[in-house]
XYZ file of N, CA, C and O in Angstrom:
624
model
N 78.335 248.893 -9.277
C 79.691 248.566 -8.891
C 79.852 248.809 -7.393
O 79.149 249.641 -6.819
N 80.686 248.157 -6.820
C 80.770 247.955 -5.522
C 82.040 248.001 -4.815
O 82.938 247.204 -5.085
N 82.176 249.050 -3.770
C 83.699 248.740 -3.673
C 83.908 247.233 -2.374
O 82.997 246.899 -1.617
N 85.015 246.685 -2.406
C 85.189 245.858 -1.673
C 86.722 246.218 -0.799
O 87.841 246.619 -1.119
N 86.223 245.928 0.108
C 87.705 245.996 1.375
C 88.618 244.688 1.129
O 88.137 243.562 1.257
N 89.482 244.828 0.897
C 90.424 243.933 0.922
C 91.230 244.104 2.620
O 91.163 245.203 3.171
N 91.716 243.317 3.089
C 91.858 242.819 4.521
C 93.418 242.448 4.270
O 93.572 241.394 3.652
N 94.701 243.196 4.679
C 95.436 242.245 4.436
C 96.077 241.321 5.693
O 96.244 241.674 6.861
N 96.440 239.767 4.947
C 96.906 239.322 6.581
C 97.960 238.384 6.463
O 98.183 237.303 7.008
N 98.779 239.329 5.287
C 100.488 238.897 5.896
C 100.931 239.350 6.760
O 100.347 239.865 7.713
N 102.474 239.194 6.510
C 102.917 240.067 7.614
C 102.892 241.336 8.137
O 102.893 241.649 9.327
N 102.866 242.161 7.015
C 102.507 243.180 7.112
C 100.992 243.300 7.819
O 100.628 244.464 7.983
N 100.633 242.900 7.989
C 99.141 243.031 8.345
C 98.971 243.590 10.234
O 100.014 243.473 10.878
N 97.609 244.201 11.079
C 97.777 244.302 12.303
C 98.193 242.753 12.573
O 98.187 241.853 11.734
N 98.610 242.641 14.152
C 98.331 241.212 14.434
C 96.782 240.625 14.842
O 96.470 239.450 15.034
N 95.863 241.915 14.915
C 94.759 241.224 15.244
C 94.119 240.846 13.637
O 93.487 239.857 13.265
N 94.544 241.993 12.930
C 94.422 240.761 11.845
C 94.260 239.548 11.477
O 93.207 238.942 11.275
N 95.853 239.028 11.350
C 95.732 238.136 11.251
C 95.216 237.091 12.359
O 94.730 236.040 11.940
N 95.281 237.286 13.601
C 94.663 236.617 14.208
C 93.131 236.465 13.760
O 92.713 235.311 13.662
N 92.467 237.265 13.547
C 90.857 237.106 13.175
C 90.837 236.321 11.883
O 89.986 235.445 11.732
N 91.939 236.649 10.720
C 92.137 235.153 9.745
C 92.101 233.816 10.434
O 91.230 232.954 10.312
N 93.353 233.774 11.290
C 93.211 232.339 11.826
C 91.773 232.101 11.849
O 91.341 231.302 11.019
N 91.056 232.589 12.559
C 89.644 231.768 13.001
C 88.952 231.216 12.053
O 88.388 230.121 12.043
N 89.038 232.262 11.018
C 88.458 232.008 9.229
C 89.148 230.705 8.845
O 88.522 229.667 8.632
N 90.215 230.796 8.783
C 91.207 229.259 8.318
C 90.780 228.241 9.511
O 90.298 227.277 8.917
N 90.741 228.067 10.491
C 89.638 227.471 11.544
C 88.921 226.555 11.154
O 88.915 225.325 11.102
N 88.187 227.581 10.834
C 86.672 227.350 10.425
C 86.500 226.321 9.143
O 85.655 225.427 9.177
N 87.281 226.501 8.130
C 87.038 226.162 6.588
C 88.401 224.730 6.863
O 88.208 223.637 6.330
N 89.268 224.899 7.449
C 90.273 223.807 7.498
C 89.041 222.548 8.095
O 88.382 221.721 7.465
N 89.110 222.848 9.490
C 88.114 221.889 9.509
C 86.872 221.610 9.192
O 86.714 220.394 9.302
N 85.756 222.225 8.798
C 84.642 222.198 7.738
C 85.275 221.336 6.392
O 84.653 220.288 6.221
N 85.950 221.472 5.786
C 85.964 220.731 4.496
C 87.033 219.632 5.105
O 87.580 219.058 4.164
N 87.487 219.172 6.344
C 87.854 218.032 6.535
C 89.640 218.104 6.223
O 90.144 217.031 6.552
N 90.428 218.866 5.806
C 91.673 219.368 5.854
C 92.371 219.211 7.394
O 92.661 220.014 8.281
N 92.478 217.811 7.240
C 93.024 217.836 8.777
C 94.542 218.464 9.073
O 94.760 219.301 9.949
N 95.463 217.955 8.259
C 96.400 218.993 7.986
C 96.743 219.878 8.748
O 97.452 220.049 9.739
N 95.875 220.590 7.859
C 95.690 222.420 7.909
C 95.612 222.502 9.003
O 96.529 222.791 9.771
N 94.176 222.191 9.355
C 93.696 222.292 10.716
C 95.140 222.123 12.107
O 95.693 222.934 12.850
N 95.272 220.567 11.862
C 96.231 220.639 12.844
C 97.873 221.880 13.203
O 98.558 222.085 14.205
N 97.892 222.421 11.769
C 99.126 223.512 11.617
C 99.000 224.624 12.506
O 99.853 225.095 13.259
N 97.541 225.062 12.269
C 97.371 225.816 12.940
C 97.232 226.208 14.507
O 96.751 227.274 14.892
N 97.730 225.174 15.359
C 98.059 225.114 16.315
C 99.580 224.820 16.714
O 100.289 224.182 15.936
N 100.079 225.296 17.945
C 101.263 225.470 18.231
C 101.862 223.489 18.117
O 101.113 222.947 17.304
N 102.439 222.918 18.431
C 103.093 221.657 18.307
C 102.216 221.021 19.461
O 101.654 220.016 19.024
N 101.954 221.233 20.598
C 101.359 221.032 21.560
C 99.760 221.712 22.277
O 99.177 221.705 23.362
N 99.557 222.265 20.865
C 98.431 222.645 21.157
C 97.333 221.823 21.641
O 97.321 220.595 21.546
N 96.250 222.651 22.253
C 95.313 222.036 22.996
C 94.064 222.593 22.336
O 94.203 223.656 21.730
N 92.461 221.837 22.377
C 91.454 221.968 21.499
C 90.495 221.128 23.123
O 90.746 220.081 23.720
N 89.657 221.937 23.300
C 89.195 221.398 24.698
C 87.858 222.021 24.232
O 87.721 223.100 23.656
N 86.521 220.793 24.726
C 84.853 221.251 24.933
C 85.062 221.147 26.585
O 85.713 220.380 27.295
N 84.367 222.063 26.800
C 83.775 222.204 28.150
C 83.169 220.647 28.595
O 82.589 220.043 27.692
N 83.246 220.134 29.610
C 82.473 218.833 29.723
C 83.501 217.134 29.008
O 83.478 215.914 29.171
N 84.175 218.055 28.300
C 84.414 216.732 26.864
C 86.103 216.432 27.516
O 86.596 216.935 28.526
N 86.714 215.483 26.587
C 88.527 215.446 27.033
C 89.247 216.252 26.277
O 88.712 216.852 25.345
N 90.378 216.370 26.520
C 90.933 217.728 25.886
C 91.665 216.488 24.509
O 91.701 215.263 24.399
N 92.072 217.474 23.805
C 92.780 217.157 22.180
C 93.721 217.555 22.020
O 93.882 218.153 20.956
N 95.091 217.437 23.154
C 96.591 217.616 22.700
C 97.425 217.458 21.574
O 97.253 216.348 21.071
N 98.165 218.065 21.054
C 99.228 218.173 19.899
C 98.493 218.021 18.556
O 97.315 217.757 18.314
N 99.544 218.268 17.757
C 99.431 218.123 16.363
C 98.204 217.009 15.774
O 97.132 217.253 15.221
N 98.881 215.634 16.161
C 98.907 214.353 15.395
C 97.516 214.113 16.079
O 96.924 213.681 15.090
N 96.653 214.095 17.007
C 95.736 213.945 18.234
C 94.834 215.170 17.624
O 93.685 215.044 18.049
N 94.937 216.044 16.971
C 94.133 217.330 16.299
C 93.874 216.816 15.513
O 92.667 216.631 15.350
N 94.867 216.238 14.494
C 94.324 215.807 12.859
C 93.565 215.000 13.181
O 92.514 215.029 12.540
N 93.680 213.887 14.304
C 92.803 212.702 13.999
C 91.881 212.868 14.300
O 91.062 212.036 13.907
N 91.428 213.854 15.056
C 90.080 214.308 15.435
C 89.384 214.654 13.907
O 88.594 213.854 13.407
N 89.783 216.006 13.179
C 89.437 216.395 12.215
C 88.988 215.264 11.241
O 87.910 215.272 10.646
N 89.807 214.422 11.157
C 90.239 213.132 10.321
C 88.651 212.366 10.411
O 87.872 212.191 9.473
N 88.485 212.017 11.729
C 87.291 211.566 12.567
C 85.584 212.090 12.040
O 84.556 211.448 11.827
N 85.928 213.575 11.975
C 84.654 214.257 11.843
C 84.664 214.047 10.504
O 83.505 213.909 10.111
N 85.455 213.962 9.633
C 85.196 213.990 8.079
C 84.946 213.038 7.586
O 84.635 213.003 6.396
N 85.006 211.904 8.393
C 84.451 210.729 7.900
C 83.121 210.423 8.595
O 82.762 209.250 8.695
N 82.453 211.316 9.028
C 81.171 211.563 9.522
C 80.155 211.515 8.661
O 80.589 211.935 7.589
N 79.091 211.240 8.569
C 77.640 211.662 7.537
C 77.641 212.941 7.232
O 77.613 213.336 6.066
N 77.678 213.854 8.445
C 76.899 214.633 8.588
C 78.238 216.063 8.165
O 79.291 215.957 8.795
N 78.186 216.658 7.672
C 78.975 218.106 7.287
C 79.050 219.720 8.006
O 78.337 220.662 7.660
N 79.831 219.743 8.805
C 79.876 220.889 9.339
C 80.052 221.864 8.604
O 80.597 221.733 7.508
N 79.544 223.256 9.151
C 79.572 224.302 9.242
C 79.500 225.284 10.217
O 78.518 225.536 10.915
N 80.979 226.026 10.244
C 81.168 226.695 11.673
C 80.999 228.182 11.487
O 81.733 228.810 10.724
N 80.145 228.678 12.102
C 79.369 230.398 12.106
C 80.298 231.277 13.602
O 79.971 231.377 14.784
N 81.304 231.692 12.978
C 81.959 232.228 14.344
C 82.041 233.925 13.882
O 82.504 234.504 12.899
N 81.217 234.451 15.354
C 80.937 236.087 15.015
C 81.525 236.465 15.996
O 82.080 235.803 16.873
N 81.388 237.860 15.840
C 81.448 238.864 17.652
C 83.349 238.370 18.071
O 83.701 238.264 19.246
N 84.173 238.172 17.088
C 85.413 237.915 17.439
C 86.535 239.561 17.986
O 86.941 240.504 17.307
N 86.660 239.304 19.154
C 87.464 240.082 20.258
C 89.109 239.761 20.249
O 89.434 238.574 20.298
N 89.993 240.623 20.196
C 90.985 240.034 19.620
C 92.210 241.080 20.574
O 92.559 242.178 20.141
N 92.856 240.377 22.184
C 93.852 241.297 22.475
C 95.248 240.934 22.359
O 95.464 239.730 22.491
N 95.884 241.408 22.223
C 97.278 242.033 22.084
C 98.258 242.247 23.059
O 98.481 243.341 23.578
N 99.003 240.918 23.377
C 100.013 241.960 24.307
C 101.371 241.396 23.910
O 101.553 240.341 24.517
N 102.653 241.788 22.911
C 103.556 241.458 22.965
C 103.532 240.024 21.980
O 103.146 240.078 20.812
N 103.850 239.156 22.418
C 103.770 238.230 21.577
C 102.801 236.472 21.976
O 102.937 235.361 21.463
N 102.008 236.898 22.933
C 100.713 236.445 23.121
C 99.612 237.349 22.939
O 99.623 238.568 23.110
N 98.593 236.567 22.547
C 97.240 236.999 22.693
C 96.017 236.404 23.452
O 96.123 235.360 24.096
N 94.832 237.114 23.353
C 93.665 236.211 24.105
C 92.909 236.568 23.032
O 93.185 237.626 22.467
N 91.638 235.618 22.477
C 90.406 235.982 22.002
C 89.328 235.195 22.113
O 89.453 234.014 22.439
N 87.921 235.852 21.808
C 86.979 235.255 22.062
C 86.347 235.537 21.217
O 86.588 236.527 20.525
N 85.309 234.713 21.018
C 84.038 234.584 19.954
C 82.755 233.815 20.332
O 82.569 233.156 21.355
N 81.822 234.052 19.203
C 80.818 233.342 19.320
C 80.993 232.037 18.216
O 81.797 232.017 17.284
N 80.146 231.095 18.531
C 80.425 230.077 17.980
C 78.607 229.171 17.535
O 77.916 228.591 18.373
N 78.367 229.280 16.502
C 77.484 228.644 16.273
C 78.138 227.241 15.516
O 78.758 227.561 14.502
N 78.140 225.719 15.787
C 78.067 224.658 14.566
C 77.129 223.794 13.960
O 76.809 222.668 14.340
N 76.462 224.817 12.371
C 75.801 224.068 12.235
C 76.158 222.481 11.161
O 77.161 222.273 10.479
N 74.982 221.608 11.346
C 75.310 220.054 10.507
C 74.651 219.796 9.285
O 73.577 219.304 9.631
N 74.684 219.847 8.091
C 74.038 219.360 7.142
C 73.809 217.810 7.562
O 74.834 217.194 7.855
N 72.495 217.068 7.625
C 72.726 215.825 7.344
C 71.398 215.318 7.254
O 70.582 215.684 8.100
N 71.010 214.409 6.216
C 70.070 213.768 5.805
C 69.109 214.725 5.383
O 67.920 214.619 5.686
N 69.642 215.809 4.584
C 69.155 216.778 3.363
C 68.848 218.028 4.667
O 68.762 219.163 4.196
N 68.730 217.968 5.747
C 68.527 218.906 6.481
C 69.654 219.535 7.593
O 70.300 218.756 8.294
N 69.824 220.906 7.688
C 70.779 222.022 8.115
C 70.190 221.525 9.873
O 68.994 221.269 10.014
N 71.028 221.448 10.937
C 70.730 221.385 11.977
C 71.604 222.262 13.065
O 72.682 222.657 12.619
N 71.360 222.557 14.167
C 71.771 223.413 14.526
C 72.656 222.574 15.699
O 72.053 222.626 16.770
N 73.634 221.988 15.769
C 74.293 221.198 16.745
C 74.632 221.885 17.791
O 74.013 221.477 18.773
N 75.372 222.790 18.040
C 75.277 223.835 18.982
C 76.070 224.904 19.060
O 77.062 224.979 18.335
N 75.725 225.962 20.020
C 76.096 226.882 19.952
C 76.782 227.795 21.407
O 76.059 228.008 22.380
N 78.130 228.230 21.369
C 78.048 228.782 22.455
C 79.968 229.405 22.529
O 80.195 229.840 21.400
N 80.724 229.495 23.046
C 81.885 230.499 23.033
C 82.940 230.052 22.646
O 82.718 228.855 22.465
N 83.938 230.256 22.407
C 85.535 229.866 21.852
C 86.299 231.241 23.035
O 85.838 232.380 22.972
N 87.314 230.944 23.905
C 88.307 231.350 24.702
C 89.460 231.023 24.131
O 89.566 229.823 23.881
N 90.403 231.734 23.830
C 91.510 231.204 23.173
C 92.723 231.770 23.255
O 92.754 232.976 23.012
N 93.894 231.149 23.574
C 95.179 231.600 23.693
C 95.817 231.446 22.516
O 95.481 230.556 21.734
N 96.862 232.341 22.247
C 97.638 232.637 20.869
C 98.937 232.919 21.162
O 99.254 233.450 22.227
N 100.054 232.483 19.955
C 101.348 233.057 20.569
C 101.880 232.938 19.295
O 101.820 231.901 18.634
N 102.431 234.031 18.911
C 103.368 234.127 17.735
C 104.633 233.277 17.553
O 105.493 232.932 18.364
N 104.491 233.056 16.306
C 106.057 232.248 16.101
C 106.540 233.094 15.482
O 106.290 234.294 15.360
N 107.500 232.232 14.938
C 108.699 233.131 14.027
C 107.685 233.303 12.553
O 108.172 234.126 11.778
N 107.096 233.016 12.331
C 106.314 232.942 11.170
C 105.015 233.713 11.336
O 104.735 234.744 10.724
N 104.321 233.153 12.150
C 102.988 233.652 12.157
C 102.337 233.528 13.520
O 103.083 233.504 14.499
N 100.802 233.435 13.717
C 100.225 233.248 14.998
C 99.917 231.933 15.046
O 100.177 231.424 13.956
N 99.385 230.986 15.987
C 99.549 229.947 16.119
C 98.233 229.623 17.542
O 98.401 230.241 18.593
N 97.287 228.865 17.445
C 96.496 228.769 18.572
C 97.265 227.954 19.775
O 98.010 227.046 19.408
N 97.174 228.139 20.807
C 98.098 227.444 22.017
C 97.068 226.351 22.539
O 97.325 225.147 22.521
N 95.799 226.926 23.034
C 94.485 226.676 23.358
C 93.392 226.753 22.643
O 93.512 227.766 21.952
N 92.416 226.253 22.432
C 91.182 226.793 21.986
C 90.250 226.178 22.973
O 90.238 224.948 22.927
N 89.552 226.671 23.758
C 88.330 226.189 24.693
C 87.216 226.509 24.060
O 87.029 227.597 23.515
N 86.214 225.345 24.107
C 84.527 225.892 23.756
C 84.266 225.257 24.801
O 84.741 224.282 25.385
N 82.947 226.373 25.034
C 81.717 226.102 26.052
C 80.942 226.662 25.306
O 80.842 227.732 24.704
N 79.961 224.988 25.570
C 78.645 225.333 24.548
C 77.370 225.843 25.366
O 77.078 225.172 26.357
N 76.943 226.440 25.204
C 75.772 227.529 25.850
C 74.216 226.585 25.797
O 73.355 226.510 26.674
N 74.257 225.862 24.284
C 73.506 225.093 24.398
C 73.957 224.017 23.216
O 74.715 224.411 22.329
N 73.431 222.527 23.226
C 74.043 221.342 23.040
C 74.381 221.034 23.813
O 74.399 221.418 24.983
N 75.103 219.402 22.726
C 75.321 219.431 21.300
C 73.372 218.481 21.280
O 72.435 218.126 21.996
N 73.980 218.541 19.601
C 72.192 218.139 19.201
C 71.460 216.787 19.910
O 71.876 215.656 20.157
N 70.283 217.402 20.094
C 69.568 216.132 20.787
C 69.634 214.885 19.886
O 69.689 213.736 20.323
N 69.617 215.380 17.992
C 69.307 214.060 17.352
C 70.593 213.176 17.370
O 70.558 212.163 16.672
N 71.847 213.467 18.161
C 72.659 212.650 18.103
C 74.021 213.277 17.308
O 75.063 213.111 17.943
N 74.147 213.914 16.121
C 75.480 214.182 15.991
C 76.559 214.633 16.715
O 76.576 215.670 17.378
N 77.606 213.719 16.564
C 78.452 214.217 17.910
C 79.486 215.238 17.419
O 80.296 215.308 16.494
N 79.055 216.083 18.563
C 80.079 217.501 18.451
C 81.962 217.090 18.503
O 82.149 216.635 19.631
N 83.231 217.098 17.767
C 84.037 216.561 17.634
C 84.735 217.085 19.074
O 84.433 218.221 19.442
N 85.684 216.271 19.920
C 86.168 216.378 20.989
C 85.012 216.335 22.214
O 85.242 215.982 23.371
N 83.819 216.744 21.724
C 83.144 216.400 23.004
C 82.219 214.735 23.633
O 82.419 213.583 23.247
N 81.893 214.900 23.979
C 81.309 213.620 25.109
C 80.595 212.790 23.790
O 80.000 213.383 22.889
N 80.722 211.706 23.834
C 79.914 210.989 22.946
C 78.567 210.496 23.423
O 78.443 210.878 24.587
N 77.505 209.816 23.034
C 76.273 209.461 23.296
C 76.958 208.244 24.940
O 76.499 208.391 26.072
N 77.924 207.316 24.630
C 77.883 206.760 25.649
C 78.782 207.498 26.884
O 78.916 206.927 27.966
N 79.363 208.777 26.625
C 79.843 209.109 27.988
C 78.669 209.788 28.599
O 78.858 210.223 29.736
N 77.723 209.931 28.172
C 76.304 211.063 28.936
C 75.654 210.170 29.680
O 74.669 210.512 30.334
């Protein structure tokens, strides 16, 4: 038998809490293609920016991205560790590591990997991403899957 930590991340919860949920809901909103979701979780005007790539303003411009990748071959999976999480008032900053890997054509690939910078700001409800910046350390994959928001094969 095993004990398990339960995490809580209502309201009651720290705010870095729940902020370190967000990333989890992140992660799985867009992985299973929930554009939705995905897009909620940013402020109304949120921004979703690759280093190199064009940025991904608001709501409706988020989903369709998400929207985009899910009608892709290939299936993400986002590995985000080492998450840093500060606090001041009713913004935040955090950072992470960011691995995305691709299932596609029976094989796991490693598309790339490298940081998430991110601004946060509470609503009346909950936390809300303002920003999310990646810079990829290395990528995206040589065999071609394109990393979502960033440069496609013909902008390189």
């Amino acid at each position: 038998m095993t004990d398990e930590a339960h995490v809580d991340t209502g309201p009651g919860a720290s705010d870095a809490e729940q902020i370190r949920d967000l990333y989890a809901r992140y992660s799985f909103a867009y992985d299973q293609g929930r554009a939705d979701e995905y897009a909620a979780l940013f402020t109304e005007d949120g921004v979703f920016e690759v280093v190199g790539g064009p940025e991904v303003q608001g709501r409706e411009a988020l989903a369709g991205m998400v929207s985009a990748a899910a009608a892709l071959p290939a299936r993400t999976l986002h590995m985000v560790s080492n998450v840093l999480v500060t606090v001041t008032g009713d913004s935040a900053t955090g950072q992470a590591y960011v691995q995305l890997l691709a299932l596609a054509d029976a094989a796991l690939r490693v598309v790339t990997v490298g940081t998430y910078d991110d601004t946060f700001v509470r609503t009346a409800t909950r936390w809300q991403l303002s920003r999310r910046r990646f810079e990829p350390t290395v990528g995206p994959d040589p065999l071609g899957i394109r990393l979502a928001g960033g440069p496609s094969e013909a902008d390189r």
